[in-house]
Amino acid sequence: MCYLVGMNIREEIQALKRQRNAVILAHNYQPGEVQDIADFTGDSLELARKAAAVNEDVVVFCGVHFMAETAAILNPGKTVLLPTPDAGCPMADMITGDQLRELKAKHPGAKVLCYVNSTAEVKAQSDCCVTSSNALDVARSYPPEQEIIFVPDQHLGAFTVEQTGRTFILWPGFCPTHAWMTGAHIAGARAAHPGAPVLVHPECPKAVRDAADHVLSTGGMCRHIRTRTEPVFIIGTETGILHRLRNENPGKTFVPLLEAAVCPNMKKTTLEKVLWSLRDNQTVVTLPEAIALPARRAIEAMLAV
Ligand code: 13P
Ligand code: SF4
């Protein structure tokens, strides 16, 4: 259904965006057509930084729930809209506030680092958040002898331990989309594309990280590839990023490590839902102050590192 007569859906979104003084932020895993109408596309850290600095009154967040929640926590004066309120992150739901409370009670001297892929309730009980692009720097900002609980991603946690020499108490969470990848996928992709570098996300299991050439966040992959001259790259993460990589690097070829590495929640966003979100002011992301304030402290501690 057309809201503004004579316009196509992209033009309608742009018109409504101007009318509402809104900005559209999209994660690198969003469907291509959503990335194309966004004002900014990036990884979790880039989006958190962007969300903390927007001038517009309304932020339309094309991503999953914890990302929009982070934007709302960082921008209490703005309206943050999530076009897909049913888009959760299974990894974020693998630890509850009560479970973290119990773990902290067993390790009273420990600091808690939590991956931003977590609920606001978990962030509220954490000392500092991390993303896949700054986990190593955040871990190194603590003294080596500091006991650290890391939740919820066991793989990003284990990768951080390997790289920093720190000892973490790990929670056994994982990303179902990345957990499917194996070392055999890398061997197959290398055989099919000899010489092509393999880039994988730190949410991948150890066998995949060990067999790859580089372990990088989605934003890290985009930056790394800009500096390289190889013609073909094998990409071990959610396949939405291939749209951005192909747009930004027209002369290069990008091969997914696993075609089926699709995050169903990231793919819930459509242009229609973005339009309806702006038109009907749906769904506004709000949080109780008692959760938002301590969660904000943990996110700001991360942004300060
Ligand atoms: P990035 O921060 O690397 O974009 O990762 C976010 C995410 O959800 C990975 O599954
Ligand atoms: Fe969560 Fe994995 Fe989807 Fe990222 S790709 S949002 S970690 S389920």
Tab-separated table of N, CA and C in Angstrom, residues 16 20 58-61 80-84 271-283:
chain	number	residue	atom	x	y	z
A	16	LEU	N	9.416	10.251	4.563
A	16	LEU	CA	9.009	10.123	5.981
A	16	LEU	C	10.184	10.389	6.911
A	20	ARG	N	10.112	13.225	9.762
A	20	ARG	CA	10.221	12.884	11.188
A	20	ARG	C	11.604	13.214	11.762
A	58	VAL	N	14.777	10.893	15.812
A	58	VAL	CA	14.331	9.492	15.746
A	58	VAL	C	15.443	8.638	15.137
A	59	VAL	N	15.696	7.481	15.758
A	59	VAL	CA	16.659	6.509	15.202
A	59	VAL	C	15.867	5.267	14.806
A	60	VAL	N	15.913	4.914	13.526
A	60	VAL	CA	15.299	3.647	13.092
A	60	VAL	C	16.425	2.633	13.050
A	61	PHE	N	16.319	1.599	13.887
A	61	PHE	CA	17.422	0.657	13.996
A	61	PHE	C	17.096	-0.637	13.257
A	80	VAL	N	13.857	5.656	19.716
A	80	VAL	CA	14.526	4.580	18.964
A	80	VAL	C	13.451	3.590	18.513
A	81	LEU	N	13.375	3.397	17.203
A	81	LEU	CA	12.364	2.498	16.628
A	81	LEU	C	13.030	1.232	16.115
A	82	LEU	N	12.430	0.096	16.441
A	82	LEU	CA	12.899	-1.197	15.914
A	82	LEU	C	11.787	-1.721	14.996
A	83	PRO	N	12.002	-1.705	13.666
A	83	PRO	CA	10.950	-2.157	12.746
A	83	PRO	C	10.573	-3.623	12.950
A	84	THR	N	11.464	-4.409	13.591
A	84	THR	CA	11.226	-5.850	13.778
A	84	THR	C	11.331	-6.196	15.264
A	271	LEU	N	11.802	-3.513	3.593
A	271	LEU	CA	11.565	-2.081	3.344
A	271	LEU	C	10.184	-1.690	3.863
A	272	GLU	N	9.194	-2.584	3.699
A	272	GLU	CA	7.836	-2.275	4.182
A	272	GLU	C	7.853	-2.034	5.687
A	273	LYS	N	8.588	-2.896	6.422
A	273	LYS	CA	8.612	-2.737	7.885
A	273	LYS	C	9.310	-1.432	8.288
A	274	VAL	N	10.319	-1.037	7.524
A	274	VAL	CA	10.991	0.242	7.818
A	274	VAL	C	10.002	1.386	7.593
A	275	LEU	N	9.260	1.309	6.502
A	275	LEU	CA	8.259	2.338	6.185
A	275	LEU	C	7.188	2.408	7.282
A	276	TRP	N	6.648	1.248	7.655
A	276	TRP	CA	5.583	1.214	8.673
A	276	TRP	C	6.108	1.727	10.008
A	277	SER	N	7.356	1.393	10.287
A	277	SER	CA	7.959	1.809	11.543
A	277	SER	C	7.973	3.342	11.644
A	278	LEU	N	8.397	4.002	10.566
A	278	LEU	CA	8.445	5.471	10.542
A	278	LEU	C	7.034	6.057	10.537
A	279	ARG	N	6.152	5.447	9.781
A	279	ARG	CA	4.791	5.976	9.630
A	279	ARG	C	3.986	5.846	10.925
A	280	ASP	N	4.112	4.664	11.578
A	280	ASP	CA	3.255	4.376	12.745
A	280	ASP	C	3.999	4.503	14.069
A	281	ASN	N	5.257	4.952	14.019
A	281	ASN	CA	6.070	5.081	15.235
A	281	ASN	C	6.155	3.754	16.001
A	282	GLN	N	6.469	2.689	15.283
A	282	GLN	CA	6.510	1.339	15.836
A	282	GLN	C	7.888	0.725	15.616
A	283	THR	N	8.431	-0.048	16.439
A	283	THR	CA	8.080	-0.199	17.834
A	283	THR	C	9.091	0.589	18.647
